[in-house]
mmCIF file of C-alpha atoms in Angstrom:
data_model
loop_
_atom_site.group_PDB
_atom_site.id
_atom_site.type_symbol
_atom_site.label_atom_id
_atom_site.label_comp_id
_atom_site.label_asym_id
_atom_site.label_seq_id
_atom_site.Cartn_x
_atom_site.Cartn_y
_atom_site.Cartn_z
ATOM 1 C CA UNK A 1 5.921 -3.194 20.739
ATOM 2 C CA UNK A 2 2.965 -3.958 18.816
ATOM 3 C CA UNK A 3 -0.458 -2.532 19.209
ATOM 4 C CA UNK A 4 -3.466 -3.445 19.532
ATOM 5 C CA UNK A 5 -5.034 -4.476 15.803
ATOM 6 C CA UNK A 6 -8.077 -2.124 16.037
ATOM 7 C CA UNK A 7 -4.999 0.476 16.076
ATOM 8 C CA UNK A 8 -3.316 -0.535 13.103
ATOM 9 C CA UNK A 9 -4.310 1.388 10.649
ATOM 10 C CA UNK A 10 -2.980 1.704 7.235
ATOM 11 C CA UNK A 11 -1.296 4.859 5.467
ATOM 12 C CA UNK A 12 0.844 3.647 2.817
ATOM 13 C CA UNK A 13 0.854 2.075 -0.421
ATOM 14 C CA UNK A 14 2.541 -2.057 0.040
ATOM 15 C CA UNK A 15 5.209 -3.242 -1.450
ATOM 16 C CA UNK A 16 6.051 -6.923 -2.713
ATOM 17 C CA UNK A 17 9.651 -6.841 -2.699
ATOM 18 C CA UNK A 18 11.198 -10.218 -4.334
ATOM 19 C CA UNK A 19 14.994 -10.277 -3.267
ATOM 20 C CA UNK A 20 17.485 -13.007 -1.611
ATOM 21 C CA UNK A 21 18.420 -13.526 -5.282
ATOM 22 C CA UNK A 22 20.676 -10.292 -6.238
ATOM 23 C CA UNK A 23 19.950 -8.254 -9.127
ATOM 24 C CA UNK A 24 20.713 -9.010 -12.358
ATOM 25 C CA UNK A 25 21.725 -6.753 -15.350
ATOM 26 C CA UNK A 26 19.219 -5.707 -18.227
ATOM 27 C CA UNK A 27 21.247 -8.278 -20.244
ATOM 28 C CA UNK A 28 21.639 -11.276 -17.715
ATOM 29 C CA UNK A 29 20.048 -14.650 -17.854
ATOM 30 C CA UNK A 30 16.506 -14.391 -16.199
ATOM 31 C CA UNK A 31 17.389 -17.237 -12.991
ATOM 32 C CA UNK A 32 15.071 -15.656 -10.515
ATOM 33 C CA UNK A 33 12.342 -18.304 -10.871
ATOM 34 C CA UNK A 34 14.533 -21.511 -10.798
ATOM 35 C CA UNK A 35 16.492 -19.699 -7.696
ATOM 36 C CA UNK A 36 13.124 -19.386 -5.702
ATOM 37 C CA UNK A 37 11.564 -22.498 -7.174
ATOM 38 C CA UNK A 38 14.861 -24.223 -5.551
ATOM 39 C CA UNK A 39 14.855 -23.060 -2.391
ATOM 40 C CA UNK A 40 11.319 -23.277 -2.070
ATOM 41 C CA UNK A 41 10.715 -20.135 -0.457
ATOM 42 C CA UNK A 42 9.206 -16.412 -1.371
ATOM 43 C CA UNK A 43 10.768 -13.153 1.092
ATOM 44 C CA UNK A 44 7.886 -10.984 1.036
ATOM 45 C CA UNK A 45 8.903 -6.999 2.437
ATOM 46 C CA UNK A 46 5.429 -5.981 4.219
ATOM 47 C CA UNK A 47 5.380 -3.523 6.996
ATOM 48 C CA UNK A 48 3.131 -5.261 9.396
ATOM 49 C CA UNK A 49 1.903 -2.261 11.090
ATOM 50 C CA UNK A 50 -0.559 -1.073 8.418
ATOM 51 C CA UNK A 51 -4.426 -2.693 9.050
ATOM 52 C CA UNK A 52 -6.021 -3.866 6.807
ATOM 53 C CA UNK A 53 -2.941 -4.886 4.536
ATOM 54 C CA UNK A 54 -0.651 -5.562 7.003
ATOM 55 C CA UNK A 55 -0.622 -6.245 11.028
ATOM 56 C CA UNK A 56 -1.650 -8.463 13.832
ATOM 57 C CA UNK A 57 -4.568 -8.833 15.561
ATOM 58 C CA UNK A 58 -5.002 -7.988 18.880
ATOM 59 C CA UNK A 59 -3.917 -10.664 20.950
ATOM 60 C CA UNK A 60 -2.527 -12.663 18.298
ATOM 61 C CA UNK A 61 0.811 -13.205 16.966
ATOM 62 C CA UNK A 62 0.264 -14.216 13.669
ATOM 63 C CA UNK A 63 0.417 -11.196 10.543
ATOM 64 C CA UNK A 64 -2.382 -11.190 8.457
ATOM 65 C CA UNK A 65 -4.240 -8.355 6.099
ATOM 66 C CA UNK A 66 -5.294 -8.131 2.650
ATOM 67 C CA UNK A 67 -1.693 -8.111 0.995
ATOM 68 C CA UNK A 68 -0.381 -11.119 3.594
ATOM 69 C CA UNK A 69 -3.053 -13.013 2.699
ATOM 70 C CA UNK A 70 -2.740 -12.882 -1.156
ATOM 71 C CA UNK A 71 0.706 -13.753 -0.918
ATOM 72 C CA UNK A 72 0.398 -16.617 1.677
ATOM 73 C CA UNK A 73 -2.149 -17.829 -1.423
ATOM 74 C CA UNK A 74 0.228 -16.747 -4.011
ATOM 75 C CA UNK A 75 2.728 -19.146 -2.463
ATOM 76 C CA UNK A 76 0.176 -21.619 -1.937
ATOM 77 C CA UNK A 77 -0.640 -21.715 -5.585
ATOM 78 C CA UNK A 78 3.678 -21.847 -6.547
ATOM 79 C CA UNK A 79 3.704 -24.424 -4.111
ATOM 80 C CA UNK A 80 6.217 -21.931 -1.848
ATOM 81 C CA UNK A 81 6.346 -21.391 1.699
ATOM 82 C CA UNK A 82 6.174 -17.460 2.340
ATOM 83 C CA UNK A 83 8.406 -15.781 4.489
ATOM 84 C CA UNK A 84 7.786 -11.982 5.987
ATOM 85 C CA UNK A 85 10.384 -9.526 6.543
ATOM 86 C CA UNK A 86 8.927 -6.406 8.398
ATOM 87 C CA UNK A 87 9.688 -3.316 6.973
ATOM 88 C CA UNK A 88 9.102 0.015 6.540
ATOM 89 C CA UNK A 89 8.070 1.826 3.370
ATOM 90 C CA UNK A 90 10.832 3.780 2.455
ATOM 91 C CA UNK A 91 12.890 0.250 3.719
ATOM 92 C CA UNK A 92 11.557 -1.714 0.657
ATOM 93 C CA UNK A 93 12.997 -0.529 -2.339
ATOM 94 C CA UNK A 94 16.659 -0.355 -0.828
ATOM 95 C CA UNK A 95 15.837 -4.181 0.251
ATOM 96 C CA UNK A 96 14.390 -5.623 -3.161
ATOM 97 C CA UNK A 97 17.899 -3.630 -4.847
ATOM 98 C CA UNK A 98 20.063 -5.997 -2.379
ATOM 99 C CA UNK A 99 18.182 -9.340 -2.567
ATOM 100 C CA UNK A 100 17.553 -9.122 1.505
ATOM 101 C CA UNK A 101 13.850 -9.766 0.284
ATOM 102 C CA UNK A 102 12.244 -10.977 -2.784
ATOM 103 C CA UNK A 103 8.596 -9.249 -3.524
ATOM 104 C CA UNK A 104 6.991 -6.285 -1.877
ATOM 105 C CA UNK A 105 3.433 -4.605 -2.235
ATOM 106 C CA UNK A 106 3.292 -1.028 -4.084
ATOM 107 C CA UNK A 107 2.401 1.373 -6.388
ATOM 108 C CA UNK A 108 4.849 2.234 -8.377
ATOM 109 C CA UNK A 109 6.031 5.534 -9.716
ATOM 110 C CA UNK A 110 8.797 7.607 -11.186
ATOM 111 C CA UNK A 111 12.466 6.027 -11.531
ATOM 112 C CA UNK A 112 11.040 2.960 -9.924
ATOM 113 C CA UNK A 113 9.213 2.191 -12.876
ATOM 114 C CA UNK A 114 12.542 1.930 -14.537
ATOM 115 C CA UNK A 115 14.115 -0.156 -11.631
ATOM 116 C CA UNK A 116 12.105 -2.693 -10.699
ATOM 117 C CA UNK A 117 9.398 -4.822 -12.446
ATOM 118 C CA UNK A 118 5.762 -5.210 -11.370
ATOM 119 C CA UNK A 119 2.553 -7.364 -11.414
ATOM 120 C CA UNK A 120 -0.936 -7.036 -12.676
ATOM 121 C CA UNK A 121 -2.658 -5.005 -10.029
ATOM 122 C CA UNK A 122 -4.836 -6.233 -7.443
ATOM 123 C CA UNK A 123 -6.345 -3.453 -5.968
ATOM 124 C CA UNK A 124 -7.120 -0.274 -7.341
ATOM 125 C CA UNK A 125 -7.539 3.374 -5.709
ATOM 126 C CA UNK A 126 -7.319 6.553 -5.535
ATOM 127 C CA UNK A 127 -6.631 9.285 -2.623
ATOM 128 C CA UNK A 128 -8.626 11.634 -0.374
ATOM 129 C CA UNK A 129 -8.125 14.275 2.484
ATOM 130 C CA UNK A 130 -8.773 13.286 6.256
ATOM 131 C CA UNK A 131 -9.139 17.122 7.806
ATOM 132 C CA UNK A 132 -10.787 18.371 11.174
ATOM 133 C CA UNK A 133 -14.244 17.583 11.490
ATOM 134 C CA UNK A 134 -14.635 21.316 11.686
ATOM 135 C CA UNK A 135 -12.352 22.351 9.071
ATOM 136 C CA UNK A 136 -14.327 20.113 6.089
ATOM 137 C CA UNK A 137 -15.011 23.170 4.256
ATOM 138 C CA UNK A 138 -11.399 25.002 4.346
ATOM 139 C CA UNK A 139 -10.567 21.816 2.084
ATOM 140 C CA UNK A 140 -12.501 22.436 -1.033
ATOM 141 C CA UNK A 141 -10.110 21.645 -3.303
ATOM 142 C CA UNK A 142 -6.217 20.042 -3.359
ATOM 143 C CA UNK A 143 -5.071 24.045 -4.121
ATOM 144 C CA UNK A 144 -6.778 24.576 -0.115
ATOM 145 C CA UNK A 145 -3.320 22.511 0.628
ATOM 146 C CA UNK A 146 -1.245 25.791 0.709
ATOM 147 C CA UNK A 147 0.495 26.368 3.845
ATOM 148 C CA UNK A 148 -1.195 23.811 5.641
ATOM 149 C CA UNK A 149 0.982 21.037 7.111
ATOM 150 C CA UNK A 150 0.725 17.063 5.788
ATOM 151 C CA UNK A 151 1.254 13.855 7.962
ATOM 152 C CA UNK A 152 3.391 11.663 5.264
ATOM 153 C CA UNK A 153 6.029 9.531 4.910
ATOM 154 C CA UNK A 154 9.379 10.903 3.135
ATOM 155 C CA UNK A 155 9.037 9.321 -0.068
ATOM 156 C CA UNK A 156 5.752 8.492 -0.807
ATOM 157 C CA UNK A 157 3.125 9.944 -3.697
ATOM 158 C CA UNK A 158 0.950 11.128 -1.215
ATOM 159 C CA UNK A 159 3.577 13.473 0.217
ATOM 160 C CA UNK A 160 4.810 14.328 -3.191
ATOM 161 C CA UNK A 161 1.320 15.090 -3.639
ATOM 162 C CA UNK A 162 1.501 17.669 -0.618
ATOM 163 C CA UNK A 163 3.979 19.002 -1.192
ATOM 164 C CA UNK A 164 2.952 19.988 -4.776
ATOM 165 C CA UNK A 165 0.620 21.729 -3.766
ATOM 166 C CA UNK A 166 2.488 23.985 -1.403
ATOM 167 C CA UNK A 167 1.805 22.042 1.906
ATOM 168 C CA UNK A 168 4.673 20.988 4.524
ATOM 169 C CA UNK A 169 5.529 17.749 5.265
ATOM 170 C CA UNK A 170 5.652 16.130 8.504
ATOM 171 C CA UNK A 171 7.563 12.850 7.793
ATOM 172 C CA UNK A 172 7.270 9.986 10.033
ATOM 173 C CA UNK A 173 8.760 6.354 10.558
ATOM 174 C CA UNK A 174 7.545 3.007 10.038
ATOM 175 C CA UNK A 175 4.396 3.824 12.542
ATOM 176 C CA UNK A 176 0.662 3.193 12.562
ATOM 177 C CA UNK A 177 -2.024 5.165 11.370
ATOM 178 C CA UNK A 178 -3.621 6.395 14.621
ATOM 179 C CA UNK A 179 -0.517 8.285 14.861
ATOM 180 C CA UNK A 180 -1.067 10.137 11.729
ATOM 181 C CA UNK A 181 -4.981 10.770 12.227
ATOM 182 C CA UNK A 182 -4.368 11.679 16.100
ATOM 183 C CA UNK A 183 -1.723 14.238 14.932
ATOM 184 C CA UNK A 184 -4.461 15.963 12.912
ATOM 185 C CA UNK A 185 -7.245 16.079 15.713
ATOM 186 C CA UNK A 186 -4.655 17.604 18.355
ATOM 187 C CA UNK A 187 -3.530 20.074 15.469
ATOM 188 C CA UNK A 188 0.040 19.181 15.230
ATOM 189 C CA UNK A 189 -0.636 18.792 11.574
ATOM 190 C CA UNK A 190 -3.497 19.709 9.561
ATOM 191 C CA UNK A 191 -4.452 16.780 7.161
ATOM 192 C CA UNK A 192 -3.315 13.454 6.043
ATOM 193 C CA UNK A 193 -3.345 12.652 2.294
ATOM 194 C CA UNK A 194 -3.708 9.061 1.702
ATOM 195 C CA UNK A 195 -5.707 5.987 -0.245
ATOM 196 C CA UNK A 196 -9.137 6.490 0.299
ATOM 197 C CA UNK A 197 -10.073 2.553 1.605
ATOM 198 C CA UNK A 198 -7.293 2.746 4.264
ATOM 199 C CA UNK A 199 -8.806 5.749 5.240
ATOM 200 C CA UNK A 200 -12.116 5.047 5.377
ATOM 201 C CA UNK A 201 -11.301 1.959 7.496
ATOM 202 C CA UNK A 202 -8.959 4.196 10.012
ATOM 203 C CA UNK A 203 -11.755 6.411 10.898
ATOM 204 C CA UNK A 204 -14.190 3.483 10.982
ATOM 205 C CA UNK A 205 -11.378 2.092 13.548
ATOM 206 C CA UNK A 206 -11.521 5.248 15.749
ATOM 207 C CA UNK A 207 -14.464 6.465 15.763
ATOM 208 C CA UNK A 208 -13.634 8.999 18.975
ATOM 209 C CA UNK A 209 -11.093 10.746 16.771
ATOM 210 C CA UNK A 210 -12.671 14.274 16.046
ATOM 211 C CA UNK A 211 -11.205 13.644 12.050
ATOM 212 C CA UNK A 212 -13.725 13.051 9.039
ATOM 213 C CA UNK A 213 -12.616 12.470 5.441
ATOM 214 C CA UNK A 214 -13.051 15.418 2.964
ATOM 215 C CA UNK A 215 -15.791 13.971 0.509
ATOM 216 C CA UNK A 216 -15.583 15.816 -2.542
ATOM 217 C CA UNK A 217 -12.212 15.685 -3.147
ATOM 218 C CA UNK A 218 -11.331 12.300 -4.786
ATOM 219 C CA UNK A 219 -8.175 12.586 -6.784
ATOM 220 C CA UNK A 220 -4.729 10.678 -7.810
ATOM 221 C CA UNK A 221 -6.240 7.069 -8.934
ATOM 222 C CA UNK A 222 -3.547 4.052 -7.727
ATOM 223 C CA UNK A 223 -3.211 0.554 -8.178
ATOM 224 C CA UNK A 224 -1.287 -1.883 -5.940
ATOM 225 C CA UNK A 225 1.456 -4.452 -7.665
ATOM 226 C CA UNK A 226 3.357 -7.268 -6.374
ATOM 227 C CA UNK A 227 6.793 -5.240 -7.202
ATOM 228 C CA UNK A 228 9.885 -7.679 -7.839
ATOM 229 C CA UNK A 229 13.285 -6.844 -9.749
ATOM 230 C CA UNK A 230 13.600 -5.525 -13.244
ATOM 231 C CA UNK A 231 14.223 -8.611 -14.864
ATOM 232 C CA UNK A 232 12.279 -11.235 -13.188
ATOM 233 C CA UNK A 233 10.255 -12.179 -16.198
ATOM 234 C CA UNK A 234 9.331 -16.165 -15.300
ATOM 235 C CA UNK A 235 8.584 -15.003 -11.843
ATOM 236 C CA UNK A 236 6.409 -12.321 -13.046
ATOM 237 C CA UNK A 237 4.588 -14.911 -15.317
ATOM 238 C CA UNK A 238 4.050 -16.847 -12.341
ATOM 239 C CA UNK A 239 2.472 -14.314 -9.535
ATOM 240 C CA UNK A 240 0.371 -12.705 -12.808
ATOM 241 C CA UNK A 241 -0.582 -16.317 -13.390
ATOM 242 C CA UNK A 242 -1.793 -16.406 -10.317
ATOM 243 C CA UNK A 243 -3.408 -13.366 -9.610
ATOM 244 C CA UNK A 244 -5.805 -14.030 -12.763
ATOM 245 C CA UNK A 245 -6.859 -17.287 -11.485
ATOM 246 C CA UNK A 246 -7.714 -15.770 -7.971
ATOM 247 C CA UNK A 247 -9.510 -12.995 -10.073
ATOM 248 C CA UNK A 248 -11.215 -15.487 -12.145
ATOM 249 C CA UNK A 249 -12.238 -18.002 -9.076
ATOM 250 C CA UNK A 250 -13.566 -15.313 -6.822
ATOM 251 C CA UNK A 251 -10.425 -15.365 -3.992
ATOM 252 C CA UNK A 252 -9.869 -11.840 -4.469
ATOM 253 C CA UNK A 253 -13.031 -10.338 -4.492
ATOM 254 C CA UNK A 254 -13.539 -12.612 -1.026
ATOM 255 C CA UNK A 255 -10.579 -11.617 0.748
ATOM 256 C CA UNK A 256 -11.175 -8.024 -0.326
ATOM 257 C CA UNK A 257 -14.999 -7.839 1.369
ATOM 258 C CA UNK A 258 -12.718 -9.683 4.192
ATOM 259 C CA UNK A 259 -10.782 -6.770 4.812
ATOM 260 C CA UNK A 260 -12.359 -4.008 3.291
ATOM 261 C CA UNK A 261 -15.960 -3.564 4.852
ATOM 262 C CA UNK A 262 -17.980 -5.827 2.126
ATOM 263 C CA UNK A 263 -15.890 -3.322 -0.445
ATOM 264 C CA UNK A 264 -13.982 -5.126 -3.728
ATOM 265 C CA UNK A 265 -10.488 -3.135 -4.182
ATOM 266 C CA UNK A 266 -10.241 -5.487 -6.923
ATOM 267 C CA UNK A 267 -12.790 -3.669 -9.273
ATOM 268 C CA UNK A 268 -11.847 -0.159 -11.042
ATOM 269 C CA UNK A 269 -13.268 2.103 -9.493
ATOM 270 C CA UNK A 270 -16.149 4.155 -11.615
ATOM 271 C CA UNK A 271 -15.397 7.774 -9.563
ATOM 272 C CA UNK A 272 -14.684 10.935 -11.225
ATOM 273 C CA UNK A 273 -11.451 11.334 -10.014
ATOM 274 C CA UNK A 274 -8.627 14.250 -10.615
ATOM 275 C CA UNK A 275 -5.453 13.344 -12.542
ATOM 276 C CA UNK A 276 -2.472 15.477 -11.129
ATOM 277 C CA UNK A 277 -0.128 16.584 -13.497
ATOM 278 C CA UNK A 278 3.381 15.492 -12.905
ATOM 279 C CA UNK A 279 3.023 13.469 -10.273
ATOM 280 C CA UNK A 280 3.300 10.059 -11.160
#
């Protein structure tokens, strides 16, 4: 059942997952690109549950969000139609490894660096605390996260994050964010670690929810890539290609303010933010 698009409120990091094509060795013929180009068609992984990257409006049947829409103009621009496969998170790396989809939008970390292959980024981050209205100050710094308990899911940074710094982690499904941030207001869990934009738009989303973001803490800076498998070099060429010229010609900075408040995710952000050590 899908809910209502002022609901659908983002947690996660997106993934571009390019599959439908199989992997291919460190030493096999790049064929990706001619593959695709063929068949005339781009599997995109995207959860569709996640506003403002990812989800349908209310009343409306049709996905849309920041990360849809680049790739609907990515394909436009490869002269592609763009398919979606819904997905969860921790569903996207298992489907780019067995070709079910073909690109997915993520940040990308650890081992995956090594597995997969990834774009320029197109938006750029970094992560923050939402907390109890009441319980701002008990959050002073990421050590506060001892004993408390996290909303996450499994495998993400933000858990890893958590979990680093001696919190528990409440793991969830494929769900959207007015789960996590209701979780926190009725105390079932104490914060939810996440990219500061999504958050920012959550609470701006539901405003009734008795949940504020921490401000001082600003920490763990993120970008987001159009991920795609390891050797995938033409295609890469091709969705960089792309990106730049949307850079260049303003698309990206429009459909940004579009779905980010009037705010460009495309732009580095200047913030002093924390680097955590061994978390990557």
């Amino acid at each position: 059942m899908r809910l209502r698009g002022d609901l659908l409120v983002v947690v996660m990091c997106f993934i571009f997952v390019l599959g439908g094509c199989g992997q291919t060795s460190n030493n096999a013929k790049d064929d990706t690109w001619d593959q695709i180009k063929e068949e005339g068609k781009l599997v995109v992984g995207t959860p569709g549950t996640l506003y403002p990257s990812s989800y349908y409006p209310e009343n409306s049947d049709e996905l849309t969000g920041y990360d849809v829409e680049i790739m609907k103009e990515v394909g436009n621009r490869l002269d592609l139609n763009v398919q979606f496969e819904e997905l969860g998170f921790d569903e996207m790396f298992a489907a780019l490894q067995s070709g079910r989809i073909d690109v997915a939008p993520a940040g990308l970390r650890g081992n995956t660096k090594k597995k997969f292959s990834y774009s320029k980024p197109y938006k750029y981050s970094y992560a923050t605390m939402v907390v109890r209205e009441d319980e701002v100050d008990d959050f002073t710094s990421l050590e506060d996260l001892d004993g408390k308990i996290a909303g996450g899911a499994a495998t993400t940074v933000y858990s890893d994050i958590a979990r680093k710094f001696g919190a528990e982690v409440k793991t969830y499904g494929n769900v959207t964010n007015d789960v996590y941030l209701r979780d926190v207001e009725n105390g079932r869990t104490d914060v939810v670690i996440n990219d500061y934009y999504l958050q920012m738009l959550a609470l701006k989303a539901l405003p009734d929810l008795d949940v504020t973001i921490q401000p001082d803490l600003k920490f763990y800076r993120s970008n987001q890539h159009a991920v795609i498998e390891k050797n995938a070099d033409r295609l890469k060429e091709k969705i960089n290609g792309s990106l730049t010229d949307m850079k260049q010609d303003g698309t990206l900075t429009k459909l940004s303010e579009e779905f980010f408040a009037g705010e460009d995710v495309s732009e580095k952000p200047e913030e002093n933010i924390r680097t955590i050590e061994d978390i990557d």
